[in-house]
PDB file of C-alpha atoms in Angstrom:
ATOM      1  CA  MET A  18      -7.975  96.444 164.618  1.00 51.00           C
ATOM      2  CA  ASP A  19      -7.894  96.940 160.770  1.00 68.00           C
ATOM      3  CA  ALA A  20      -4.760  99.011 159.428  1.00 90.00           C
ATOM      4  CA  MET A  21      -5.627 102.373 158.468  1.00 93.00           C
ATOM      5  CA  VAL A  22      -4.842 104.721 155.924  1.00 92.00           C
ATOM      6  CA  LYS A  23      -4.959 109.235 156.912  1.00 91.00           C
ATOM      7  CA  ILE A  24      -6.711 110.280 154.040  1.00 90.00           C
ATOM      8  CA  GLY A  25      -7.239 113.933 154.916  1.00 87.00           C
ATOM      9  CA  ARG A  26      -8.892 115.876 157.806  1.00 88.00           C
ATOM     10  CA  ILE A  27     -11.725 117.631 159.043  1.00 92.00           C
ATOM     11  CA  GLY A  28     -12.441 121.345 158.473  1.00 87.00           C
ATOM     12  CA  LYS A  29     -14.591 123.808 160.246  1.00 88.00           C
ATOM     13  CA  ALA A  30     -18.416 123.474 160.419  1.00 89.00           C
ATOM     14  CA  HIS A  31     -20.637 124.666 157.509  1.00 88.00           C
ATOM     15  CA  GLY A  32     -24.356 125.600 158.003  1.00 86.00           C
ATOM     16  CA  ILE A  33     -26.689 124.746 161.069  1.00 91.00           C
ATOM     17  CA  SER A  34     -27.125 121.094 160.382  1.00 91.00           C
ATOM     18  CA  GLY A  35     -24.233 119.117 160.867  1.00 92.00           C
ATOM     19  CA  GLU A  36     -22.267 119.508 157.723  1.00 92.00           C
ATOM     20  CA  LEU A  37     -18.423 119.763 157.791  1.00 92.00           C
ATOM     21  CA  LYS A  38     -15.810 120.640 155.509  1.00 89.00           C
ATOM     22  CA  ALA A  39     -13.393 118.028 154.135  1.00 89.00           C
ATOM     23  CA  PHE A  40      -9.863 117.942 153.109  1.00 85.00           C
ATOM     24  CA  VAL A  41      -8.659 115.043 151.369  1.00 84.00           C
ATOM     25  CA  GLU A  42      -5.467 114.006 150.043  1.00 80.00           C
ATOM     26  CA  ASP A  43      -5.697 114.167 146.150  1.00 73.00           C
ATOM     27  CA  ALA A  44      -4.481 110.411 145.833  1.00 77.00           C
ATOM     28  CA  TYR A  45      -7.804 109.008 147.942  1.00 83.00           C
ATOM     29  CA  TRP A  46     -10.573 111.159 146.205  1.00 80.00           C
ATOM     30  CA  GLU A  47     -11.794 107.926 144.664  1.00 81.00           C
ATOM     31  CA  ASP A  48     -11.419 106.242 147.785  1.00 87.00           C
ATOM     32  CA  PHE A  49     -13.163 108.951 149.921  1.00 88.00           C
ATOM     33  CA  LEU A  50     -16.413 109.281 147.270  1.00 85.00           C
ATOM     34  CA  ASN A  51     -16.668 105.379 147.134  1.00 86.00           C
ATOM     35  CA  ALA A  52     -16.504 105.280 150.945  1.00 90.00           C
ATOM     36  CA  GLU A  53     -20.102 104.500 152.948  1.00 93.00           C
ATOM     37  CA  ILE A  54     -17.862 104.693 156.461  1.00 95.00           C
ATOM     38  CA  LEU A  55     -14.914 106.498 157.735  1.00 95.00           C
ATOM     39  CA  PHE A  56     -12.870 107.188 160.825  1.00 96.00           C
ATOM     40  CA  LEU A  57     -12.264 109.787 162.897  1.00 95.00           C
ATOM     41  CA  GLU A  58      -9.177 109.465 165.212  1.00 91.00           C
ATOM     42  CA  ILE A  59     -10.413 111.012 168.499  1.00 91.00           C
ATOM     43  CA  ARG A  60      -8.229 110.279 171.799  1.00 90.00           C
ATOM     44  CA  GLY A  61      -5.637 107.811 170.164  1.00 89.00           C
ATOM     45  CA  GLN A  62      -9.010 105.988 168.811  1.00 92.00           C
ATOM     46  CA  HIS A  63     -10.045 105.265 165.355  1.00 94.00           C
ATOM     47  CA  LEU A  64     -14.046 105.575 165.518  1.00 95.00           C
ATOM     48  CA  PRO A  65     -16.333 105.035 162.562  1.00 96.00           C
ATOM     49  CA  TYR A  66     -18.855 107.352 161.063  1.00 96.00           C
ATOM     50  CA  PHE A  67     -21.203 106.621 158.652  1.00 96.00           C
ATOM     51  CA  ILE A  68     -21.436 109.116 155.455  1.00 94.00           C
ATOM     52  CA  GLU A  69     -24.843 110.440 155.121  1.00 93.00           C
ATOM     53  CA  ASP A  70     -24.051 112.884 151.997  1.00 91.00           C
ATOM     54  CA  ILE A  71     -20.905 114.204 150.348  1.00 88.00           C
ATOM     55  CA  ARG A  72     -21.387 117.449 147.863  1.00 83.00           C
ATOM     56  CA  SER A  73     -18.787 118.975 146.144  1.00 72.00           C
ATOM     57  CA  GLY A  74     -18.085 122.651 144.718  1.00 62.00           C
ATOM     58  CA  ASN A  75     -15.950 125.223 146.023  1.00 60.00           C
ATOM     59  CA  ALA A  76     -15.557 122.871 149.068  1.00 70.00           C
ATOM     60  CA  VAL A  77     -15.951 119.422 149.971  1.00 81.00           C
ATOM     61  CA  LEU A  78     -18.861 119.128 152.723  1.00 86.00           C
ATOM     62  CA  LEU A  79     -19.510 116.023 154.291  1.00 91.00           C
ATOM     63  CA  LYS A  80     -22.386 115.236 156.060  1.00 94.00           C
ATOM     64  CA  LEU A  81     -22.441 112.116 158.308  1.00 94.00           C
ATOM     65  CA  GLU A  82     -24.971 110.303 160.374  1.00 94.00           C
ATOM     66  CA  ASP A  83     -26.129 111.557 164.026  1.00 92.00           C
ATOM     67  CA  LEU A  84     -24.550 114.695 163.324  1.00 91.00           C
ATOM     68  CA  ASN A  85     -27.487 117.107 163.196  1.00 93.00           C
ATOM     69  CA  THR A  86     -26.361 120.491 164.508  1.00 93.00           C
ATOM     70  CA  ARG A  87     -23.445 122.873 164.137  1.00 92.00           C
ATOM     71  CA  GLU A  88     -22.454 122.311 167.482  1.00 93.00           C
ATOM     72  CA  ASP A  89     -21.918 118.509 166.617  1.00 91.00           C
ATOM     73  CA  ALA A  90     -19.877 119.358 163.835  1.00 92.00           C
ATOM     74  CA  GLN A  91     -17.565 122.013 165.405  1.00 92.00           C
ATOM     75  CA  MET A  92     -16.762 119.346 167.843  1.00 93.00           C
ATOM     76  CA  LEU A  93     -14.805 117.106 164.593  1.00 94.00           C
ATOM     77  CA  HIS A  94     -13.255 120.062 163.473  1.00 91.00           C
ATOM     78  CA  GLY A  95      -9.419 119.207 162.462  1.00 89.00           C
ATOM     79  CA  LYS A  96     -10.200 115.787 163.323  1.00 92.00           C
ATOM     80  CA  ASP A  97      -7.789 113.426 160.932  1.00 91.00           C
ATOM     81  CA  ILE A  98      -9.654 111.085 158.363  1.00 93.00           C
ATOM     82  CA  TYR A  99      -9.268 107.384 157.772  1.00 95.00           C
ATOM     83  CA  LEU A 100     -10.243 104.678 155.762  1.00 94.00           C
ATOM     84  CA  ARG A 101      -9.554 100.852 156.347  1.00 94.00           C
ATOM     85  CA  LYS A 102      -6.582  99.814 154.245  1.00 92.00           C
ATOM     86  CA  GLU A 103      -8.673  97.386 152.524  1.00 90.00           C
ATOM     87  CA  ASP A 104     -11.315 100.055 151.333  1.00 89.00           C
ATOM     88  CA  ILE A 105      -8.287 101.682 149.374  1.00 88.00           C
ATOM     89  CA  LEU A 106      -8.444 101.005 145.882  1.00 82.00           C
ATOM     90  CA  PRO A 107      -5.344  99.388 144.090  1.00 79.00           C
ATOM     91  CA  ASP A 108      -3.653 102.222 141.681  1.00 69.00           C
ATOM     92  CA  GLU A 109      -4.724  99.689 138.369  1.00 66.00           C
ATOM     93  CA  ALA A 110      -8.654 100.056 139.548  1.00 63.00           C
ATOM     94  CA  ARG A 111      -9.107 103.944 140.134  1.00 62.00           C
ATOM     95  CA  THR A 112     -11.602 105.105 137.153  1.00 59.00           C
ATOM     96  CA  ILE A 113     -11.372 108.625 137.930  1.00 51.00           C
ATOM     97  CA  ILE A 114      -9.472 111.668 138.081  1.00 50.00           C
ATOM     98  CA  ILE A 115     -10.739 114.640 140.110  1.00 50.00           C
ATOM     99  CA  GLU A 116      -8.649 117.848 140.229  1.00 51.00           C
ATOM    100  CA  PRO A 117      -9.936 119.454 143.769  1.00 61.00           C
ATOM    101  CA  GLY A 118      -9.877 123.307 144.255  1.00 74.00           C
ATOM    102  CA  PHE A 119      -7.897 125.459 146.270  1.00 82.00           C
ATOM    103  CA  GLU A 120      -8.951 124.195 149.614  1.00 81.00           C
ATOM    104  CA  ARG A 121      -6.544 121.252 149.413  1.00 81.00           C
ATOM    105  CA  TYR A 122      -3.876 123.925 150.528  1.00 87.00           C
ATOM    106  CA  THR A 123      -5.495 124.518 153.853  1.00 87.00           C
ATOM    107  CA  GLY A 124      -2.676 124.062 156.646  1.00 90.00           C
ATOM    108  CA  TYR A 125       0.237 124.570 154.195  1.00 93.00           C
ATOM    109  CA  ASN A 126       2.698 127.438 154.535  1.00 95.00           C
ATOM    110  CA  ILE A 127       2.674 130.247 152.155  1.00 95.00           C
ATOM    111  CA  GLU A 128       6.207 131.511 151.202  1.00 95.00           C
ATOM    112  CA  ASP A 129       6.893 134.295 149.277  1.00 94.00           C
ATOM    113  CA  GLU A 130       9.556 134.795 146.423  1.00 92.00           C
ATOM    114  CA  ALA A 131      10.492 138.214 148.164  1.00 90.00           C
ATOM    115  CA  ASN A 132       9.538 138.245 151.678  1.00 91.00           C
ATOM    116  CA  GLY A 133      10.130 134.714 152.831  1.00 93.00           C
ATOM    117  CA  LEU A 134       7.354 132.408 154.894  1.00 95.00           C
ATOM    118  CA  ILE A 135       4.603 134.126 155.312  1.00 95.00           C
ATOM    119  CA  GLY A 136       2.259 131.924 157.206  1.00 94.00           C
ATOM    120  CA  LYS A 137      -0.008 128.800 157.490  1.00 94.00           C
ATOM    121  CA  ILE A 138      -3.515 129.038 155.421  1.00 92.00           C
ATOM    122  CA  GLU A 139      -5.712 128.749 158.215  1.00 89.00           C
ATOM    123  CA  GLU A 140      -8.911 128.699 155.842  1.00 86.00           C
ATOM    124  CA  VAL A 141      -9.788 129.135 152.040  1.00 85.00           C
ATOM    125  CA  ILE A 142     -12.562 130.938 151.660  1.00 82.00           C
ATOM    126  CA  GLU A 143     -14.561 131.578 148.665  1.00 76.00           C
ATOM    127  CA  MET A 144     -15.007 135.386 147.470  1.00 75.00           C
ATOM    128  CA  PRO A 145     -17.160 136.820 144.795  1.00 74.00           C
ATOM    129  CA  GLN A 146     -14.620 136.674 142.047  1.00 76.00           C
ATOM    130  CA  GLN A 147     -11.618 134.193 143.610  1.00 80.00           C
ATOM    131  CA  MET A 148     -10.702 132.281 146.204  1.00 84.00           C
ATOM    132  CA  MET A 149      -8.730 133.414 149.061  1.00 88.00           C
ATOM    133  CA  ALA A 150      -6.344 132.337 151.841  1.00 90.00           C
ATOM    134  CA  VAL A 151      -6.992 133.612 155.549  1.00 92.00           C
ATOM    135  CA  VAL A 152      -3.438 133.536 156.875  1.00 93.00           C
ATOM    136  CA  VAL A 153      -2.075 135.433 159.986  1.00 90.00           C
ATOM    137  CA  TYR A 154       0.743 137.528 159.297  1.00 91.00           C
ATOM    138  CA  ARG A 155       2.466 139.863 161.908  1.00 89.00           C
ATOM    139  CA  GLY A 156      -0.232 139.418 164.051  1.00 89.00           C
ATOM    140  CA  ARG A 157      -3.392 140.152 161.821  1.00 88.00           C
ATOM    141  CA  GLU A 158      -5.567 138.117 159.789  1.00 89.00           C
ATOM    142  CA  ILE A 159      -4.780 138.860 155.603  1.00 91.00           C
ATOM    143  CA  LEU A 160      -6.524 137.543 152.702  1.00 91.00           C
ATOM    144  CA  ILE A 161      -3.931 136.537 149.976  1.00 92.00           C
ATOM    145  CA  PRO A 162      -5.283 135.515 146.298  1.00 91.00           C
ATOM    146  CA  LEU A 163      -5.258 132.041 145.631  1.00 89.00           C
ATOM    147  CA  ASN A 164      -4.808 131.774 141.402  1.00 84.00           C
ATOM    148  CA  GLU A 165      -1.985 130.102 139.324  1.00 80.00           C
ATOM    149  CA  GLN A 166      -1.044 133.501 138.123  1.00 85.00           C
ATOM    150  CA  PHE A 167       0.686 133.787 141.815  1.00 90.00           C
ATOM    151  CA  ILE A 168       1.574 130.121 142.912  1.00 89.00           C
ATOM    152  CA  VAL A 169       4.920 129.369 141.539  1.00 90.00           C
ATOM    153  CA  ARG A 170       4.605 125.574 142.726  1.00 89.00           C
ATOM    154  CA  ALA A 171       2.864 123.369 145.810  1.00 86.00           C
ATOM    155  CA  ASP A 172       5.391 121.134 147.953  1.00 87.00           C
ATOM    156  CA  THR A 173       2.884 118.623 149.026  1.00 80.00           C
ATOM    157  CA  GLY A 174       5.691 116.822 150.965  1.00 82.00           C
ATOM    158  CA  GLN A 175       6.579 119.864 152.609  1.00 88.00           C
ATOM    159  CA  SER A 176       3.111 121.416 152.735  1.00 89.00           C
ATOM    160  CA  VAL A 177       4.648 124.486 151.437  1.00 93.00           C
ATOM    161  CA  LEU A 178       2.588 126.997 148.731  1.00 92.00           C
ATOM    162  CA  HIS A 179       5.438 128.780 146.869  1.00 93.00           C
ATOM    163  CA  MET A 180       3.947 131.960 145.796  1.00 93.00           C
ATOM    164  CA  ASN A 181       5.167 135.319 144.239  1.00 93.00           C
ATOM    165  CA  LEU A 182       2.851 137.747 145.440  1.00 92.00           C
ATOM    166  CA  PRO A 183       2.511 141.224 144.100  1.00 90.00           C
ATOM    167  CA  ASP A 184       4.478 144.055 145.890  1.00 88.00           C
ATOM    168  CA  GLY A 185       2.089 145.919 148.222  1.00 84.00           C
ATOM    169  CA  LEU A 186      -0.263 142.964 149.268  1.00 84.00           C
ATOM    170  CA  LEU A 187       0.876 141.952 152.362  1.00 84.00           C
ATOM    171  CA  ASP A 188       0.785 145.771 153.129  1.00 78.00           C
ATOM    172  CA  LEU A 189      -2.643 146.262 152.803  1.00 67.00           C
TER     173      LEU A 189
END
């Protein structure tokens, strides 16, 4: 089989028509947007899926052929996304740079300067005023605002989001 490159993973189902949230590594955005087919790793096999539509806003929504219900989409939650190595553009051929939103931090751990490790970002959700990270902290789900004011730096190699959270935020 062709050599595969992991470019991201599938998030939760969105809506009722089989759409999925997709989280794609920054370096592979252009490859993802140009792809007609992607591969999902299921039971150790790279299975092909044809892309029907990609929509981008606060989250990247992906519609794959033959996935027409929420239940179909939910079965793919958490699966790794791959492209064939030959479908990855060489650096000199890249023409666009897309800065994805805070959704790219899903799966990262949050480490606060004062409190240390807080927990893993389970999901990023859009609230009326800002994007929020859903994190399980001390056995309960909390929301942490994602904004440049609180983010100190993102360690993409270790998947850690270093933050300086306001005092008392974790006690709410």
